XYZ file of C-alpha atoms in Angstrom:
696
model
C -0.162 0.143 -0.222
C 1.394 3.674 -1.018
C 2.494 5.481 2.060
C 1.984 9.300 2.399
C 4.667 11.217 0.146
C 6.892 13.442 2.259
C 8.317 16.555 0.547
C 11.778 15.590 0.104
C 10.767 11.857 -1.268
C 11.722 11.416 -4.847
C 8.592 9.806 -6.446
C 9.497 6.404 -8.222
C 7.762 5.709 -11.256
C 7.738 2.238 -13.255
C 7.276 2.646 -16.941
C 5.716 -0.145 -19.022
C 5.943 0.317 -22.735
C 7.015 -1.928 -25.492
C 8.274 0.359 -27.870
C 12.042 0.810 -26.834
C 12.321 4.241 -28.270
C 9.270 5.497 -26.876
C 10.097 4.069 -23.493
C 13.673 5.732 -23.589
C 11.995 9.068 -24.398
C 9.758 9.100 -21.622
C 12.318 7.919 -18.950
C 14.754 10.699 -19.871
C 11.858 13.321 -19.863
C 10.380 11.910 -16.656
C 13.865 11.896 -15.115
C 14.370 15.448 -16.320
C 11.259 16.439 -14.561
C 12.789 15.042 -11.030
C 11.253 11.724 -11.300
C 13.309 8.385 -10.384
C 12.764 5.807 -13.078
C 14.603 2.654 -11.949
C 12.791 0.200 -14.546
C 11.476 0.016 -17.977
C 9.481 -2.977 -18.767
C 7.486 -4.280 -21.658
C 4.787 -7.004 -20.665
C 2.549 -7.109 -18.072
C 3.917 -10.126 -16.441
C 7.213 -8.264 -15.706
C 5.441 -5.367 -14.714
C 3.549 -6.887 -12.070
C 6.932 -8.483 -10.727
C 8.452 -5.402 -10.650
C 5.845 -3.495 -8.870
C 6.293 -6.099 -6.104
C 10.069 -5.796 -6.045
C 10.550 -1.844 -6.579
C 7.371 -0.665 -4.877
C 6.770 2.457 -7.211
C 4.714 5.255 -6.174
C 2.773 5.359 -9.652
C 2.848 3.089 -12.940
C 2.478 4.585 -16.628
C 1.376 1.527 -18.323
C 0.908 1.183 -22.245
C -2.379 -0.805 -22.907
C -1.083 -2.945 -25.792
C 2.052 -4.726 -24.842
C 4.407 -7.620 -25.438
C 3.676 -10.921 -23.875
C 0.121 -12.572 -23.356
C -1.200 -10.107 -20.814
C -2.157 -6.819 -22.081
C -1.832 -3.564 -19.653
C -5.304 -3.413 -18.833
C -5.015 -6.968 -17.096
C -1.803 -6.121 -15.497
C -3.504 -2.744 -14.117
C -6.214 -4.923 -12.890
C -3.892 -7.065 -10.625
C -1.848 -4.367 -9.610
C -4.624 -2.264 -8.374
C -6.091 -5.157 -6.625
C -2.671 -6.296 -4.893
C -0.673 -3.455 -4.683
C -3.060 -0.533 -4.105
C -0.598 1.550 -6.601
C -2.071 4.212 -8.786
C -1.719 3.097 -12.740
C -2.023 5.841 -15.536
C -2.557 4.572 -19.224
C -0.253 5.443 -22.055
C -1.798 4.830 -25.290
C -1.447 5.951 -28.966
C -5.291 4.759 -29.485
C -7.784 2.415 -28.738
C -11.061 0.850 -29.871
C -14.200 1.524 -27.861
C -14.233 -1.802 -26.163
C -10.659 -1.625 -25.066
C -11.644 1.935 -23.468
C -14.466 0.349 -21.840
C -12.176 -2.220 -20.385
C -9.794 0.069 -19.408
C -12.599 2.380 -17.370
C -13.219 -0.909 -15.217
C -9.630 -0.514 -13.613
C -10.242 2.755 -12.228
C -7.334 4.499 -13.894
C -5.828 7.552 -12.437
C -5.297 9.384 -16.085
C -4.821 8.628 -19.781
C -1.837 9.955 -21.783
C -2.033 9.927 -25.355
C 1.117 9.627 -27.448
C 2.800 11.587 -28.682
C 2.417 13.236 -25.036
C 2.821 16.792 -24.094
C 5.391 17.256 -21.379
C 3.315 19.596 -19.422
C 0.265 17.683 -19.773
C 2.477 14.670 -18.548
C 3.751 16.297 -15.645
C 0.258 17.467 -14.451
C -1.600 13.863 -15.060
C 1.144 12.365 -12.741
C 0.823 15.194 -9.981
C -2.955 14.972 -10.021
C -2.576 11.125 -9.767
C -0.262 11.260 -7.037
C -2.357 13.881 -5.040
C -5.797 11.797 -5.638
C -4.056 8.429 -4.703
C -2.682 9.947 -1.462
C -6.168 11.711 -0.460
C -7.966 8.475 -1.242
C -5.347 6.387 1.186
C -6.088 9.222 3.672
C -9.615 8.708 3.521
C -9.331 4.982 3.790
C -6.885 5.134 6.761
C -9.592 7.731 8.227
C -12.443 4.938 7.727
C -10.485 2.275 9.051
C -9.695 4.476 12.183
C -13.494 5.432 12.612
C -14.352 1.737 12.050
C -11.774 0.412 14.514
C -13.303 2.966 17.126
C -16.709 1.809 16.553
C -15.720 -1.829 16.790
C -14.325 -1.318 20.025
C -16.398 0.340 22.145
C -18.586 -1.362 24.925
C -22.065 -0.052 23.191
C -23.988 -1.688 20.265
C -23.984 0.421 17.100
C -26.568 0.271 14.335
C -26.680 2.652 11.327
C -29.413 2.774 8.411
C -29.965 4.579 5.445
C -32.899 6.988 4.718
C -35.263 4.088 3.924
C -34.537 2.291 7.416
C -32.185 -0.463 5.723
C -29.432 -1.370 7.916
C -26.073 -0.545 6.713
C -23.737 -0.857 9.590
C -23.650 -3.062 12.962
C -20.408 -3.135 15.303
C -19.745 -6.430 17.196
C -21.661 -5.262 20.292
C -24.625 -4.846 18.125
C -24.122 -8.343 16.441
C -24.086 -10.159 19.984
C -27.061 -8.343 21.456
C -29.492 -8.777 18.342
C -28.147 -12.007 17.260
C -27.662 -10.878 14.144
C -24.433 -11.081 12.265
C -22.982 -8.293 10.374
C -23.548 -10.202 6.794
C -27.106 -11.360 7.551
C -28.102 -8.109 8.887
C -26.860 -5.541 6.024
C -29.661 -4.626 4.081
C -32.397 -5.637 6.517
C -34.985 -3.392 7.545
C -34.208 -1.818 10.929
C -37.403 -3.303 12.395
C -36.189 -6.828 11.526
C -33.087 -6.415 13.186
C -33.905 -4.096 16.192
C -37.330 -5.285 17.526
C -38.042 -3.269 20.929
C -40.746 -3.342 23.240
C -41.796 -1.254 26.239
C -40.748 -4.054 29.467
C -43.910 -3.585 31.192
C -46.918 -3.121 28.504
C -45.094 -5.191 26.033
C -46.168 -2.632 23.352
C -43.856 -2.214 20.157
C -41.517 1.047 20.260
C -40.697 0.541 16.712
C -42.496 3.765 15.478
C -39.943 5.635 17.539
C -37.238 4.672 15.273
C -39.485 5.487 12.087
C -40.165 8.831 13.529
C -36.653 9.676 13.794
C -35.779 8.743 10.403
C -38.943 10.414 9.114
C -38.621 13.465 11.014
C -35.177 13.881 12.069
C -35.541 14.067 15.803
C -33.211 12.795 18.179
C -34.623 10.461 20.897
C -33.491 8.972 24.002
C -35.714 6.150 25.068
C -36.849 6.859 28.756
C -39.424 3.880 29.097
C -37.993 0.431 30.488
C -37.247 -1.215 26.990
C -36.638 -4.812 25.968
C -34.533 -5.574 22.865
C -35.809 -8.951 21.428
C -32.840 -10.526 19.939
C -33.130 -12.997 16.738
C -33.254 -15.857 18.998
C -36.019 -14.658 21.602
C -33.708 -13.402 23.890
C -35.340 -10.291 26.113
C -32.423 -7.814 26.665
C -33.087 -4.856 28.638
C -31.561 -1.713 26.870
C -30.706 2.019 27.177
C -30.987 3.269 23.729
C -30.421 6.672 22.011
C -31.693 7.358 18.393
C -30.403 10.112 16.260
C -30.793 11.243 12.607
C -27.950 11.287 10.317
C -27.896 14.652 8.148
C -25.527 15.705 5.305
C -24.091 19.268 4.852
C -27.442 20.345 3.472
C -29.017 19.317 6.828
C -30.763 16.367 4.684
C -31.857 13.147 6.496
C -29.319 10.557 5.102
C -30.486 7.875 7.635
C -30.152 7.259 11.454
C -27.975 5.753 14.266
C -28.852 3.944 17.286
C -26.540 3.731 20.117
C -27.777 1.176 22.819
C -26.562 -0.878 25.752
C -27.176 -4.004 27.744
C -28.303 -2.826 31.185
C -28.964 -6.503 32.474
C -26.698 -5.936 35.102
C -28.718 -2.850 36.600
C -31.679 -4.905 36.653
C -30.598 -7.730 38.309
C -31.707 -7.762 41.976
C -30.696 -9.792 44.830
C -33.567 -12.057 46.136
C -34.087 -13.913 49.375
C -33.094 -17.764 48.596
C -35.988 -19.631 48.625
C -34.193 -22.635 50.203
C -30.880 -22.001 51.555
C -29.944 -25.756 51.397
C -30.385 -25.620 47.597
C -27.947 -22.875 46.992
C -24.538 -22.064 47.440
C -23.396 -19.430 49.947
C -20.617 -17.975 48.143
C -22.102 -17.767 44.910
C -25.581 -17.355 44.997
C -25.990 -20.325 42.439
C -27.761 -23.747 42.800
C -25.303 -25.961 44.788
C -25.165 -29.805 44.213
C -28.250 -30.558 45.870
C -30.547 -28.207 44.365
C -28.764 -29.071 40.913
C -29.455 -32.518 41.257
C -33.075 -32.070 42.063
C -33.742 -30.049 39.308
C -31.853 -32.591 37.027
C -34.365 -35.364 38.622
C -37.510 -33.201 37.622
C -36.337 -32.789 34.298
C -35.431 -36.609 33.702
C -38.953 -37.131 34.930
C -40.576 -34.949 32.248
C -38.165 -36.869 29.629
C -39.571 -40.436 31.066
C -43.204 -38.781 30.669
C -42.460 -37.333 27.223
C -39.920 -38.744 24.940
C -39.975 -35.437 22.718
C -38.373 -33.645 25.931
C -34.759 -33.128 25.800
C -32.092 -31.537 27.971
C -28.174 -31.195 28.286
C -25.797 -30.968 31.036
C -22.670 -28.728 30.760
C -19.979 -29.779 33.386
C -17.490 -26.964 33.880
C -13.980 -26.886 35.222
C -11.853 -23.726 35.528
C -8.599 -23.889 33.969
C -5.704 -22.849 36.139
C -7.934 -21.909 38.975
C -5.447 -23.609 41.669
C -2.679 -21.014 40.244
C -4.772 -18.261 40.802
C -5.913 -19.117 44.367
C -2.543 -20.151 45.506
C -0.802 -17.210 44.233
C -3.459 -14.356 44.901
C -5.080 -16.079 47.805
C -8.212 -17.348 48.807
C -10.160 -14.232 49.099
C -9.401 -13.251 45.086
C -10.384 -16.920 44.412
C -13.622 -16.443 46.134
C -14.485 -13.219 44.292
C -13.287 -14.932 40.970
C -15.869 -17.648 41.436
C -18.375 -15.151 42.382
C -17.772 -13.503 38.826
C -17.243 -16.624 36.949
C -21.145 -17.651 38.219
C -22.377 -14.205 36.708
C -20.702 -14.907 33.742
C -22.290 -18.245 33.110
C -25.742 -16.799 34.002
C -25.237 -14.158 31.218
C -24.001 -16.711 28.859
C -27.235 -18.856 28.798
C -31.011 -18.434 28.695
C -33.300 -17.310 31.762
C -34.882 -20.558 31.939
C -31.276 -22.688 32.186
C -30.190 -23.536 35.764
C -26.493 -22.887 36.680
C -25.292 -24.539 39.680
C -21.907 -24.537 41.591
C -21.028 -28.328 42.474
C -17.974 -27.112 44.669
C -14.409 -25.949 44.496
C -13.974 -24.566 40.777
C -16.878 -27.009 39.405
C -19.602 -25.587 38.098
C -22.936 -27.251 35.961
C -25.500 -26.056 33.599
C -29.083 -27.599 33.070
C -30.356 -26.502 29.398
C -33.497 -27.762 28.719
C -35.719 -28.382 25.119
C -32.488 -28.257 22.916
C -32.037 -30.900 20.572
C -29.895 -29.115 18.018
C -26.206 -29.543 18.567
C -25.497 -26.375 16.960
C -27.343 -24.598 19.670
C -25.566 -26.371 22.099
C -22.333 -25.520 20.428
C -23.245 -21.860 20.475
C -24.028 -21.840 24.255
C -20.781 -23.826 24.940
C -18.733 -21.005 22.855
C -20.760 -17.985 24.219
C -19.575 -19.691 27.721
C -15.959 -19.418 26.747
C -16.234 -16.237 25.371
C -17.241 -14.748 28.612
C -14.952 -16.744 30.847
C -11.853 -15.713 29.007
C -12.427 -11.965 29.232
C -9.860 -10.650 31.880
C -11.050 -9.841 35.037
C -9.862 -7.285 37.560
C -9.966 -7.917 41.575
C -7.953 -5.926 44.071
C -5.991 -4.373 41.059
C -5.188 -7.988 39.967
C -5.628 -8.548 36.234
C -7.071 -12.215 35.943
C -7.291 -14.283 32.961
C -8.800 -18.014 33.383
C -10.350 -20.268 30.701
C -13.063 -23.273 31.104
C -13.054 -26.931 30.121
C -16.699 -28.202 29.479
C -18.186 -31.412 29.001
C -21.394 -31.855 27.832
C -23.918 -34.842 28.034
C -27.015 -35.364 26.019
C -30.319 -36.955 27.601
C -31.161 -38.253 24.613
C -28.376 -41.028 25.168
C -31.108 -42.362 27.707
C -30.188 -42.957 31.408
C -31.444 -45.167 34.152
C -29.929 -42.846 36.792
C -29.375 -39.045 36.868
C -25.790 -39.812 38.902
C -24.858 -41.300 35.511
C -25.602 -38.328 33.526
C -23.361 -36.116 35.813
C -20.531 -39.031 35.863
C -20.662 -38.683 32.063
C -20.323 -35.173 31.699
C -17.792 -35.234 34.198
C -15.606 -37.810 31.787
C -16.257 -35.287 28.646
C -15.077 -32.206 30.798
C -11.973 -34.670 31.777
C -11.664 -35.366 28.203
C -11.692 -31.628 27.049
C -8.802 -30.901 29.876
C -6.641 -33.402 28.257
C -6.941 -32.443 24.808
C -5.600 -28.963 25.774
C -8.037 -27.333 27.877
C -10.296 -24.108 27.019
C -12.688 -26.221 24.920
C -15.811 -28.380 25.047
C -16.519 -32.122 24.346
C -19.831 -33.912 24.001
C -19.975 -37.206 25.589
C -20.240 -40.315 23.364
C -19.921 -43.798 24.082
C -16.526 -44.389 22.672
C -15.103 -41.563 25.327
C -14.827 -43.894 28.216
C -12.244 -45.890 26.160
C -10.457 -42.702 25.429
C -10.524 -41.589 29.028
C -8.965 -45.067 30.064
C -6.507 -44.455 27.376
C -5.412 -41.154 28.550
C -5.119 -42.371 32.515
C -2.968 -45.290 30.852
C -0.803 -42.393 29.127
C -0.426 -40.571 32.198
C 0.892 -43.679 33.996
C 3.296 -44.115 30.889
C 4.456 -40.589 30.880
C 5.576 -41.368 34.771
C 7.711 -44.124 33.605
C 9.068 -42.381 30.705
C 11.053 -39.893 32.481
C 12.929 -42.479 34.361
C 13.352 -44.493 31.263
C 14.588 -41.624 29.381
C 12.080 -42.441 26.480
C 12.214 -38.529 25.436
C 14.299 -37.456 22.587
C 15.129 -33.697 21.526
C 14.802 -32.726 18.115
C 15.976 -29.324 16.526
C 14.898 -27.008 14.240
C 16.830 -24.570 12.659
C 16.267 -20.864 12.716
C 17.449 -19.374 9.707
C 18.753 -15.660 8.731
C 16.211 -14.668 6.024
C 18.412 -12.446 4.252
C 21.789 -14.914 4.121
C 19.905 -18.096 4.450
C 22.775 -18.923 7.106
C 21.685 -21.061 10.154
C 21.210 -18.610 13.154
C 20.449 -21.497 15.598
C 17.743 -23.968 16.563
C 14.573 -24.275 18.546
C 14.791 -27.489 20.818
C 11.620 -29.627 20.474
C 10.798 -32.837 22.754
C 9.440 -36.235 20.883
C 8.491 -39.093 23.131
C 9.557 -42.476 21.757
C 6.672 -44.212 23.323
C 7.233 -48.316 23.243
C 4.049 -49.289 21.976
C 2.948 -45.829 19.938
C 5.941 -44.900 18.477
C 7.346 -41.385 18.237
C 4.496 -38.576 19.913
C 4.523 -34.752 19.093
C 4.502 -32.699 22.174
C 0.494 -32.136 21.618
C 0.065 -35.652 22.749
C 1.773 -35.555 26.015
C 2.504 -31.951 27.064
C -1.099 -30.977 28.314
C -1.014 -34.355 30.266
C 2.660 -33.592 31.716
C 1.482 -30.132 32.837
C -1.851 -31.458 34.363
C -0.048 -34.205 36.635
C 2.846 -31.817 37.573
C 5.757 -33.582 35.635
C 6.353 -30.668 33.228
C 9.274 -28.941 34.948
C 11.092 -32.144 35.343
C 10.446 -32.701 31.768
C 11.704 -29.129 30.775
C 15.056 -29.702 32.741
C 15.733 -32.891 30.872
C 15.548 -31.055 27.256
C 17.210 -28.102 28.381
C 20.279 -30.081 29.723
C 20.350 -32.193 26.528
C 20.058 -29.365 24.382
C 22.421 -26.999 25.948
C 25.096 -30.085 25.864
C 24.360 -30.742 22.206
C 24.594 -27.076 20.861
C 28.048 -26.863 23.021
C 29.327 -29.695 20.739
C 28.320 -28.164 17.849
C 29.683 -24.762 18.952
C 33.244 -26.367 19.764
C 33.407 -27.474 16.034
C 32.712 -23.726 15.050
C 35.736 -22.034 16.512
C 36.152 -19.549 13.636
C 32.329 -18.832 12.856
C 29.470 -17.357 14.974
C 28.153 -19.847 17.630
C 24.593 -21.207 17.142
C 22.149 -20.220 19.651
C 19.595 -22.792 20.999
C 15.863 -21.743 21.959
C 14.094 -23.831 24.300
C 10.485 -23.655 25.724
C 9.896 -23.419 29.208
C 6.330 -24.092 30.758
C 4.847 -21.174 32.461
C 4.965 -23.010 35.831
C 8.834 -22.401 35.982
C 8.583 -18.645 36.024
C 7.063 -18.499 39.267
C 9.468 -21.133 40.851
C 12.396 -20.030 42.944
C 14.991 -21.798 41.661
C 14.701 -21.166 37.801
C 17.530 -18.981 37.796
C 19.643 -20.963 40.016
C 18.901 -24.381 38.065
C 19.718 -22.577 34.616
C 22.838 -21.422 35.869
C 23.927 -24.914 37.095
C 22.995 -26.457 33.957
C 25.040 -23.775 31.769
C 28.108 -24.566 34.216
C 27.509 -28.311 33.813
C 27.323 -28.290 29.885
C 29.873 -25.306 29.320
C 27.469 -23.327 27.085
C 27.939 -19.644 27.012
C 24.890 -17.890 28.460
C 24.033 -15.777 25.092
C 23.827 -18.827 23.320
C 20.873 -19.720 25.157
C 17.196 -18.366 24.800
C 14.349 -18.955 26.789
C 10.639 -18.966 24.852
C 7.800 -18.235 26.818
C 4.340 -17.727 26.371
C 1.919 -15.171 27.461
C 0.646 -17.340 29.922
C 3.643 -17.170 31.840
C 3.413 -13.484 32.386
C 0.037 -13.612 33.474
C 0.612 -15.687 36.615
C 2.031 -13.458 38.894
C 3.572 -10.508 36.844
C 5.838 -8.724 39.395
C 7.581 -12.047 40.675
C 7.976 -13.252 36.745
C 9.482 -9.660 35.973
C 12.257 -10.211 38.874
C 12.974 -13.634 37.437
C 13.229 -12.597 33.908
C 15.492 -9.484 34.976
C 17.800 -12.257 36.752
C 17.993 -14.325 33.858
C 18.956 -11.367 31.347
C 21.660 -10.225 33.921
C 23.512 -13.547 33.433
C 23.259 -13.041 29.484
C 20.136 -15.439 28.826
C 17.784 -13.788 26.396
C 14.046 -13.971 26.185
C 11.675 -14.812 23.571
C 7.824 -14.232 23.347
C 6.099 -17.050 21.558
C 3.087 -17.113 19.748
C 2.772 -13.401 19.897
C -0.739 -11.975 18.581
C -2.623 -15.188 19.461
C -3.694 -14.642 22.853
C -4.003 -11.368 25.305
C -0.948 -10.169 23.536
C -0.281 -6.620 25.126
C 2.240 -3.860 23.928
C 3.272 -3.528 27.750
C 4.760 -6.745 27.746
C 7.398 -5.888 25.229
C 8.839 -3.300 27.370
C 8.169 -4.420 30.786
C 9.689 -7.599 30.553
C 12.457 -6.780 28.177
C 11.542 -9.259 25.268
C 14.721 -9.983 22.970
C 12.900 -12.224 20.464
C 9.139 -11.670 19.315
C 8.186 -15.076 17.462
C 5.252 -14.461 14.820
C 2.666 -17.121 15.210
C 2.704 -19.687 12.245
C -0.864 -18.932 11.865
C -0.306 -15.499 10.337
C 2.731 -16.387 8.331
C 0.749 -19.142 6.463
C -1.833 -16.783 5.553
C -0.368 -13.585 5.162
C -0.181 -14.131 1.287
C -3.936 -14.741 0.831
C -5.513 -12.581 3.873
C -4.608 -9.106 3.720
C -5.503 -8.813 7.352
C -2.907 -11.392 8.164
C -0.178 -9.535 6.126
C -0.802 -6.257 7.937
C -0.692 -8.004 11.021
C 2.754 -9.612 10.234
C 4.097 -6.095 8.806
C 3.063 -4.338 11.761
C 4.508 -6.721 14.185
C 7.986 -6.929 12.134
C 7.882 -3.122 12.108
C 7.239 -2.859 15.790
C 10.240 -5.221 16.454
C 12.649 -2.909 14.828
C 11.253 0.036 16.339
C 12.179 -1.648 19.987
C 15.407 -3.417 18.589
C 13.451 -6.793 18.906
C 14.432 -9.491 16.682
C 11.145 -10.633 14.839
C 11.348 -14.673 14.246
C 8.569 -16.016 11.748
C 7.720 -19.196 12.312
C 5.982 -22.028 10.154
C 7.791 -20.743 6.807
C 6.475 -23.365 4.345
C 6.672 -21.699 0.722
C 9.183 -19.760 -1.240
C 6.744 -17.160 -1.521
C 5.935 -16.818 2.322
C 9.852 -16.235 2.584
C 9.992 -13.633 -0.388
C 7.223 -11.810 1.426
C 9.004 -11.772 4.583
C 12.393 -10.895 3.155
C 10.592 -7.840 1.611
C 9.392 -6.926 4.970
C 12.994 -6.952 6.277
C 12.327 -10.112 8.725
C 15.513 -11.012 10.098
C 15.111 -14.785 11.278
C 12.336 -17.579 10.487
C 11.949 -21.225 10.757
C 9.759 -23.708 9.140
C 9.443 -26.759 6.840
C 10.421 -24.615 3.996
C 13.811 -25.029 5.582
C 13.879 -28.035 7.494
C 11.397 -29.876 9.830
C 12.673 -30.608 13.358
C 15.330 -33.492 12.920
C 17.339 -35.424 15.672
C 20.778 -34.181 16.269
C 22.632 -36.622 13.982
C 20.419 -35.633 11.088
C 20.761 -32.037 11.937
C 24.727 -32.008 11.322
C 24.040 -33.027 7.733
C 22.486 -29.619 6.939
C 25.345 -27.345 8.217
């Protein structure tokens, strides 16, 4: 995308002309005018290639060119992919050709033979027009970002009452997606009624559109969402006027005021409710569950589902911040769960950090998935308690009454099994129980047992993936990745056992085993590279390490035992480690850096990324997640994220490392973006030490 042109910047022009004499004459004329002409090309294919390489400010394009692609086709690609203005230069053209050219929205036409003053005027006007359009696009993006970020719902309509804008909050509250809502009548999307009389208030919206009057709803108002949920809202409706004070449409700004409507009520039966959260307790939930099951026995068409929930990382929060904060968090989670489901659904705290939800009259799995996703979305929102910023997640097990049970206790048992399955698959997810899950759970339990013995038997092996200098293709270092040579199941990747190791408390022991072997191996490699720069080894450490008191001592011990110099060791950590006990983690990182060890922040941009982390924790390397790298050439948003993070890293004097490079196209893009380092299957998959030695 063309950047704003500064006063002293020399304008770069790419000339695309197949007549050599005309091209040379044009080049000389343009250079006399003060423009820079680094390239002259004679085909559309080559023009596109040169645009990608030199990034000109403008392209002068002949319509008739050498090769199979004419100038119009090339201009269309340049416009769509690179957003660079194109001016056509042509001697003559038939009517059809001119009509095709118009579709590419050119910034001007110059007829050969050209007049120098006309040439300069056309170029300067095109540059100015493009710069203004770019500023307007940036401003539009800026305004759109603000509207998408505010906590209120915003809907705009045209003067006919057709919806032409909805922000994410409006989507969530109305139940209408942006794609489905645009073009719909506002009365279909924004269905409001008087809370007490139940009379429709739609005429107020029409009055605003027709008469141009601003209205604030003072009456108690309910928004009826697409799925029928009633949401109490506070609402303002205002007309949108143009410069001539003519009505162009309306804007509705509204917010969910449910929390203002919620009032505390005396518990009907103290024995059925949890005193901490005010939710049903286990006894109350089981009573409701039994009643639902009785209805199922009397009416086969009646269905229900149980959601069994367990908070992830709650014990760490409770132990590190204290039981008082833990109790407050449980209360907040209870309210988030109530907010996530319908009014008729039953939410309970069964004990500790375990919750359950009874959802009735749902026989569509898609609806059940939607509820589970809404719950997750609510839970992962950060929470502030006593100035502590807290993040948590939830694992959910779901069981359906349609399976058929004789005892309600069996429903709870299988929902618990499904929740356990969700935890072992990586936490922060939901799983629906099926008959094969019992066997899967037994399998996971067997894997846990095998994992404990694997450490003693040294069944783990360190693999190494090269980290490459993207400009020179030289190997900068390696990332250490662990594999498990399981006696029966063969070679297992980390996804199969790391979550289990974390769950049963073996992750720290495994990490120390990996870092010891990796440091020893790189020391041996570096000993054979006396006259060349030493390799750097990057190792992943679990978040659990950074809250332990002996991390720096243990790392120092390993360096002393292996002989590896501390600058050759980089420790990779995820944002999770920064969230547990930020103050303590900051001290630990400072101590590591004081002995020369670097810090890499892994998977940046995929979690709760905060720019403050980069400054507060003195990050040395920023690893760009492979999900962005692998989509950056097909999705403009991913490209902009990658570009922005690389620019940010350069500005902060941090090394950007691109993960998951798989194609030459991805490498070429990263090189043009000046990304210094990268890794991925394009260079090498992770390999054992003996295989790695063959590539350097």
